[in-house]
Coordinates of C-alpha atoms in Angstrom, one line a residue:
P9 CA 1.1 4.1 -20.8
K10 CA 0.1 0.9 -19.2
T11 CA -3.6 1.1 -18.0
D12 CA -4.5 -2.6 -16.8
I13 CA -3.4 -3.0 -13.2
V14 CA -3.0 -5.2 -10.0
F15 CA -1.8 -3.2 -6.8
L16 CA -1.6 -5.7 -4.1
K17 CA -1.8 -3.2 -1.2
V18 CA -0.1 -4.3 1.2
H19 CA -0.3 -3.1 5.0
K20 CA 1.5 -0.2 6.7
S21 CA 3.7 0.1 3.6
A22 CA 2.9 3.3 2.1
S23 CA 0.2 1.8 0.5
S24 CA -2.2 4.7 0.6
T25 CA 0.6 7.1 -1.3
V26 CA 0.8 4.4 -4.1
M27 CA -3.0 4.2 -4.0
N28 CA -3.8 8.2 -4.2
I29 CA -1.2 8.1 -7.7
L30 CA -3.2 5.3 -9.1
F31 CA -6.9 6.6 -8.1
R32 CA -5.2 10.2 -9.8
F33 CA -3.6 7.9 -13.1
G34 CA -6.7 6.2 -13.3
E35 CA -9.3 9.6 -12.8
T36 CA -7.1 11.4 -15.8
H37 CA -7.2 8.2 -18.3
N38 CA -11.3 7.7 -17.4
L39 CA -10.3 4.3 -16.4
T40 CA -12.5 2.0 -14.2
F41 CA -11.5 0.3 -11.1
A42 CA -12.6 -3.0 -9.3
F43 CA -14.6 -1.5 -6.7
P44 CA -15.5 -3.0 -3.4
L45 CA -19.3 -4.4 -3.4
G46 CA -21.5 -1.5 -2.6
G47 CA -18.6 1.4 -2.3
G48 CA -16.8 -0.2 0.7
Y49 CA -13.3 -0.2 1.3
Q50 CA -12.1 -3.6 1.1
L51 CA -12.8 -6.6 -0.4
F52 CA -13.9 -8.4 2.2
Y53 CA -11.1 -8.1 3.7
P54 CA -9.2 -10.5 4.8
Q55 CA -11.2 -13.4 3.6
H56 CA -9.5 -14.6 0.1
F57 CA -10.3 -12.3 -2.6
L58 CA -12.7 -13.4 -4.4
A59 CA -13.9 -11.7 -8.3
R60 CA -18.1 -11.5 -6.6
F61 CA -16.1 -9.2 -4.3
V62 CA -16.3 -6.8 -6.8
Q63 CA -19.4 -4.2 -7.6
G64 CA -20.3 -4.6 -11.4
F65 CA -19.1 -8.2 -12.0
S66 CA -21.0 -11.2 -13.2
P67 CA -19.7 -14.2 -14.6
Q68 CA -22.6 -14.3 -17.1
S69 CA -20.4 -11.3 -18.7
P70 CA -17.1 -11.2 -17.2
R71 CA -16.6 -7.4 -17.2
R72 CA -13.3 -6.5 -17.0
F73 CA -12.2 -3.3 -15.3
N74 CA -8.8 -1.2 -15.7
I75 CA -7.4 -1.4 -12.1
L76 CA -7.6 -3.4 -9.0
C77 CA -6.0 -1.7 -6.1
H78 CA -8.6 -2.1 -3.4
H79 CA -7.1 -4.1 0.0
M80 CA -7.7 -7.6 -0.6
R81 CA -5.7 -11.1 0.2
F82 CA -4.8 -11.9 -2.8
L83 CA -5.9 -15.0 -4.6
Q84 CA -4.7 -14.9 -8.3
P85 CA -7.2 -17.1 -10.4
E86 CA -10.0 -14.9 -8.7
V87 CA -8.3 -12.0 -9.7
Q88 CA -7.7 -13.2 -12.9
K89 CA -11.6 -12.8 -13.3
V90 CA -11.7 -9.3 -12.9
V91 CA -9.2 -7.5 -14.9
P92 CA -7.4 -8.3 -18.5
S93 CA -4.8 -10.2 -18.9
S94 CA -2.5 -8.4 -20.0
A95 CA -2.4 -6.1 -16.6
I96 CA 0.7 -5.6 -14.6
Y97 CA 0.9 -7.1 -11.4
F98 CA 3.0 -5.2 -8.5
S99 CA 2.8 -4.5 -4.9
I100 CA 5.2 -2.6 -2.4
L101 CA 6.6 -4.1 1.1
R102 CA 8.0 -3.1 4.6
N103 CA 10.7 -3.9 6.4
P104 CA 8.6 -6.3 9.3
V105 CA 10.8 -4.9 11.8
Q106 CA 8.6 -0.6 10.6
L107 CA 6.0 -2.9 9.8
M108 CA 5.3 -4.3 12.7
E109 CA 5.5 -1.5 15.1
S110 CA 3.8 0.7 13.0
S111 CA 0.8 -2.2 12.8
F112 CA 0.8 -2.4 16.7
V113 CA 0.1 1.2 17.2
Y114 CA -2.5 1.3 14.1
Y115 CA -4.3 -2.0 14.7
K116 CA -4.0 -1.3 19.3
G117 CA -7.4 -3.3 19.2
A118 CA -6.5 -6.7 17.6
S119 CA -7.4 -9.3 20.0
A120 CA -3.6 -10.3 19.9
F121 CA -2.6 -6.4 21.1
S122 CA -5.1 -5.4 23.6
R123 CA -3.9 -6.9 26.7
V124 CA -0.7 -5.6 26.5
R125 CA 1.0 -2.3 27.0
S126 CA 4.1 -2.2 24.6
L127 CA 5.3 -4.6 21.9
G128 CA 8.6 -5.6 24.5
E129 CA 5.7 -6.6 26.6
F130 CA 3.7 -9.1 23.7
L131 CA 7.7 -9.8 22.1
S132 CA 8.8 -11.3 25.7
Q133 CA 5.8 -13.8 25.4
P134 CA 4.1 -13.8 21.7
D135 CA 2.8 -17.3 22.4
R136 CA 0.8 -16.0 25.8
Y137 CA -1.3 -13.3 23.8
Y138 CA -1.6 -14.4 20.0
N139 CA -4.4 -16.7 19.4
P140 CA -4.2 -18.7 15.3
A141 CA -7.4 -19.0 15.6
S142 CA -8.9 -15.6 16.5
G143 CA -9.9 -14.2 13.2
D144 CA -7.1 -10.7 13.4
R145 CA -4.4 -12.8 14.1
H146 CA -3.1 -11.2 10.9
Y147 CA -2.3 -7.8 12.4
A148 CA 0.7 -9.2 15.2
R149 CA 2.4 -11.9 12.6
N150 CA 3.9 -11.8 9.6
L151 CA 1.4 -9.7 7.4
M152 CA 2.9 -9.6 4.7
T153 CA 2.8 -13.2 3.6
F154 CA -0.5 -13.1 4.9
D155 CA -1.7 -10.0 2.6
F156 CA 0.0 -12.3 -0.4
G157 CA -2.5 -14.9 0.3
F158 CA -0.1 -17.1 2.7
N159 CA -0.1 -18.6 6.0
P160 CA 1.0 -16.2 8.7
D161 CA 1.5 -19.2 10.8
G162 CA 3.2 -21.6 8.5
E163 CA 6.3 -23.4 8.7
V164 CA 9.8 -21.4 8.2
S165 CA 11.4 -24.4 6.3
P166 CA 13.6 -23.3 3.4
E167 CA 11.8 -25.7 0.8
R168 CA 8.5 -24.1 2.3
V169 CA 10.2 -20.0 1.9
Q170 CA 11.4 -21.2 -1.5
L171 CA 7.9 -22.2 -2.5
M172 CA 6.4 -19.3 -1.3
L173 CA 9.1 -17.3 -3.3
K174 CA 8.1 -18.9 -6.3
A175 CA 4.9 -18.1 -6.4
I176 CA 5.0 -14.6 -5.5
E177 CA 7.2 -14.5 -8.0
A178 CA 5.5 -16.4 -11.0
S179 CA 2.5 -13.6 -10.0
F180 CA 4.2 -10.4 -9.9
D181 CA 5.6 -8.2 -12.1
L182 CA 7.3 -6.3 -9.9
M183 CA 7.9 -5.8 -5.7
L184 CA 8.4 -1.9 -4.5
I185 CA 10.4 -1.1 -1.3
S186 CA 8.6 1.9 1.0
E187 CA 12.2 2.4 2.8
Y188 CA 13.0 3.4 -1.0
F189 CA 9.9 5.2 -2.2
D190 CA 11.5 7.6 -4.6
E191 CA 13.7 5.0 -6.6
S192 CA 10.5 3.0 -6.5
M193 CA 8.8 6.0 -8.1
V194 CA 11.3 5.2 -10.6
L195 CA 10.9 2.3 -10.8
L196 CA 7.0 2.0 -11.8
K197 CA 7.5 5.0 -13.9
E198 CA 9.8 2.6 -15.7
T199 CA 7.8 -0.5 -15.9
L200 CA 4.4 1.3 -16.5
C201 CA 6.1 3.8 -19.4
W202 CA 4.3 7.1 -17.5
D203 CA 6.2 9.9 -16.8
L204 CA 7.2 12.3 -14.4
D205 CA 4.0 13.6 -12.7
S206 CA 2.3 10.4 -12.6
V207 CA 4.2 9.1 -9.9
V208 CA 4.7 12.5 -7.7
S209 CA 2.9 12.1 -4.5
F210 CA 2.7 13.3 -1.1
P211 CA 2.9 10.8 1.9
L212 CA -0.1 10.0 2.7
N213 CA -1.6 8.1 6.0
T214 CA 1.6 8.8 7.9
R215 CA 1.7 9.4 11.6
D216 CA 2.8 11.9 14.2
S217 CA 6.4 10.9 15.5
S218 CA 4.8 11.2 18.9
T219 CA 3.7 7.9 18.2
K220 CA 6.6 6.1 16.9
S221 CA 9.4 4.5 19.5
P222 CA 12.3 3.4 18.9
L223 CA 12.9 -0.4 19.1
P224 CA 15.6 -1.7 21.5
D225 CA 18.2 -4.2 19.6
T226 CA 17.0 -7.1 21.4
A227 CA 12.8 -6.5 20.1
V228 CA 14.5 -6.3 16.7
E229 CA 16.0 -9.6 16.8
K230 CA 12.7 -11.0 18.0
L231 CA 10.9 -9.3 15.8
K232 CA 12.8 -10.6 12.6
A233 CA 12.7 -13.8 14.4
W234 CA 8.4 -13.9 15.1
N235 CA 7.6 -12.6 11.6
R236 CA 10.7 -15.1 9.9
L237 CA 8.1 -15.2 6.7
D238 CA 7.9 -11.5 6.1
W239 CA 11.4 -10.9 7.2
E240 CA 12.5 -13.4 4.2
I241 CA 10.0 -11.8 1.7
Y242 CA 10.8 -8.7 2.5
T243 CA 15.4 -9.6 2.4
H244 CA 14.4 -11.7 -1.2
F245 CA 12.5 -8.5 -2.8
N246 CA 14.8 -6.3 -1.4
R247 CA 17.6 -8.4 -3.7
T248 CA 16.0 -8.4 -6.5
F249 CA 14.8 -4.5 -6.3
W250 CA 17.8 -3.2 -6.5
E251 CA 19.2 -6.3 -9.4
R252 CA 16.7 -4.9 -11.6
I253 CA 17.5 -1.5 -11.0
D254 CA 20.8 -1.9 -12.3
R255 CA 19.3 -4.1 -14.9
D256 CA 16.7 -1.5 -16.3
I257 CA 17.6 1.8 -15.1
G258 CA 21.0 1.8 -13.4
R259 CA 22.7 3.4 -11.0
E260 CA 23.7 7.0 -12.3
R261 CA 20.1 7.8 -14.5
L262 CA 18.3 6.7 -11.3
R263 CA 20.0 9.3 -9.9
R264 CA 18.3 12.0 -12.1
E265 CA 15.5 10.5 -12.1
V266 CA 15.3 10.8 -8.2
K267 CA 16.5 14.1 -8.3
A268 CA 13.7 15.4 -10.4
L269 CA 11.3 13.3 -8.8
R270 CA 12.2 15.1 -5.5
E271 CA 12.7 18.2 -6.8
R272 CA 9.1 18.4 -8.7
Q273 CA 7.7 17.5 -5.5
A274 CA 9.1 20.2 -3.8
E275 CA 7.9 22.3 -6.6
L276 CA 4.0 20.8 -6.4
A277 CA 4.5 21.6 -2.0
R278 CA 5.1 25.0 -2.3
T279 CA 2.6 25.7 -4.7
C280 CA -0.2 23.8 -3.3
L281 CA 0.1 23.6 0.5
Q282 CA -0.3 26.1 3.6
G283 CA 3.6 25.8 5.5
T284 CA 5.3 24.1 4.7
G285 CA 3.7 20.1 4.6
S286 CA 2.0 17.9 6.7
V287 CA 0.1 19.0 9.9
A288 CA -1.8 17.5 13.1
P289 CA -5.8 16.4 12.0
K290 CA -7.0 18.9 14.9
D291 CA -4.9 21.9 12.2
I292 CA -7.0 20.1 8.8
K293 CA -8.9 23.4 8.0
D294 CA -11.3 21.4 5.3
S295 CA -13.4 18.6 6.9
S296 CA -13.2 16.6 3.6
L297 CA -9.6 16.3 3.5
R298 CA -9.2 15.1 6.6
P299 CA -7.7 11.6 6.7
L300 CA -9.6 8.6 9.2
Q301 CA -8.1 8.7 12.6
H302 CA -7.5 4.8 13.7
G303 CA -5.9 2.9 16.2
G304 CA -3.4 4.8 19.0
A305 CA -1.7 6.7 15.8
R306 CA -2.1 10.5 14.6
I307 CA -2.8 10.5 11.2
L308 CA -1.5 13.2 9.7
G309 CA -3.0 15.6 6.5
Y310 CA -2.3 19.2 4.9
N311 CA -3.8 21.7 4.4
L312 CA -4.2 23.8 0.4
K313 CA -3.4 27.4 0.0
Q314 CA -6.4 29.6 -0.4
G315 CA -6.8 31.3 -4.1
L316 CA -5.2 28.9 -6.4
D317 CA -6.8 28.6 -9.5
R318 CA -9.3 26.2 -10.6
E319 CA -7.2 24.0 -13.1
L320 CA -4.7 23.7 -9.8
E321 CA -7.2 23.5 -7.1
R322 CA -8.1 20.1 -8.5
T323 CA -4.5 19.1 -9.4
C324 CA -3.6 19.8 -5.5
R325 CA -6.2 18.7 -3.9
R326 CA -6.4 15.2 -5.5
L327 CA -2.4 15.0 -4.3
V328 CA -3.8 15.6 -0.7
T329 CA -7.2 14.0 -0.7
P330 CA -7.1 10.9 1.4
E331 CA -8.3 7.5 0.6
L332 CA -11.1 7.0 1.6
Q333 CA -13.0 10.3 0.8
Y334 CA -11.0 9.4 -3.0
S335 CA -12.3 6.2 -3.1
S336 CA -16.1 7.1 -2.6
L337 CA -15.5 9.9 -4.9
L338 CA -14.2 7.9 -8.1
Y339 CA -17.0 5.1 -6.6
K340 CA -19.7 8.5 -7.5
K341 CA -18.4 8.9 -10.7
Q342 CA -18.4 5.7 -11.8
F343 CA -21.5 3.7 -11.0
A344 CA -23.5 7.2 -11.5
P345 CA -27.3 6.5 -12.1
Q346 CA -27.3 7.1 -15.9
P347 CA -30.3 9.7 -16.8
A348 CA -33.2 7.9 -18.3

């Protein structure tokens, strides 16, 4: 199994669920993580990543870490200073239309969104509300483009788009698609030579459907145009994703593996969870399993069954521990004060 991994955690793309998979694998295999300085949750995002943002990195003794997966704005020469050269680089993308709808609810406080009542109102005159000079502009335009390190207000000429796609392809070994999450996990498992249980997960950081609203067709077209660079990234890598599946796995085996993955997930849900699945934040009984609530979204969580044996309780708890709590736990473990 591959143990050196860089995951570019793109915002609002099921990336918290992927991060949970990496946390669990790293913990089980005693791997080291490149944590933000002081145990924060982001690598000084939205600045471009620098090696010195990582706890325990020093240019004098370039220590390498196994897994880099916290939010960052990608800059490969700096990333290469903190992970082994053999590291596998991957990321996950989401349809920019849904991504922006999610971003609007989640980052309602962002300057571009704070003065409008709805996404439709923003899209009717985006230039009126969007300021390219504001420090949080990326939440409102081409968020994936920004996370990959590029200018979200860059021109959209075919030459420029090609250069950007080539640069991403040169840096990343694998690009997953959040709309095909289970298929993506099968491909990830294949690429990393992991077993099935390593890529099993419960959806984390998902929001209650009461805050989701379907978008009219006119809004969809406007969203694509406004996030044109993201749209180019998404359509390109959605295509190469399926080409890769056909080349490395084949549709028939993919179907079998996805079925096995879903069955295992259902089995774990029956074993671990009270009720049928995720619950509203107010209904989460164990406060240590309550996810951070953000913006206008209601972020769901889980209740574990009572009376599980110790080993099983641990497995189940890891599957539902929200990102911030899990990150803190691993940070404390990795940087525990050494006994004198």
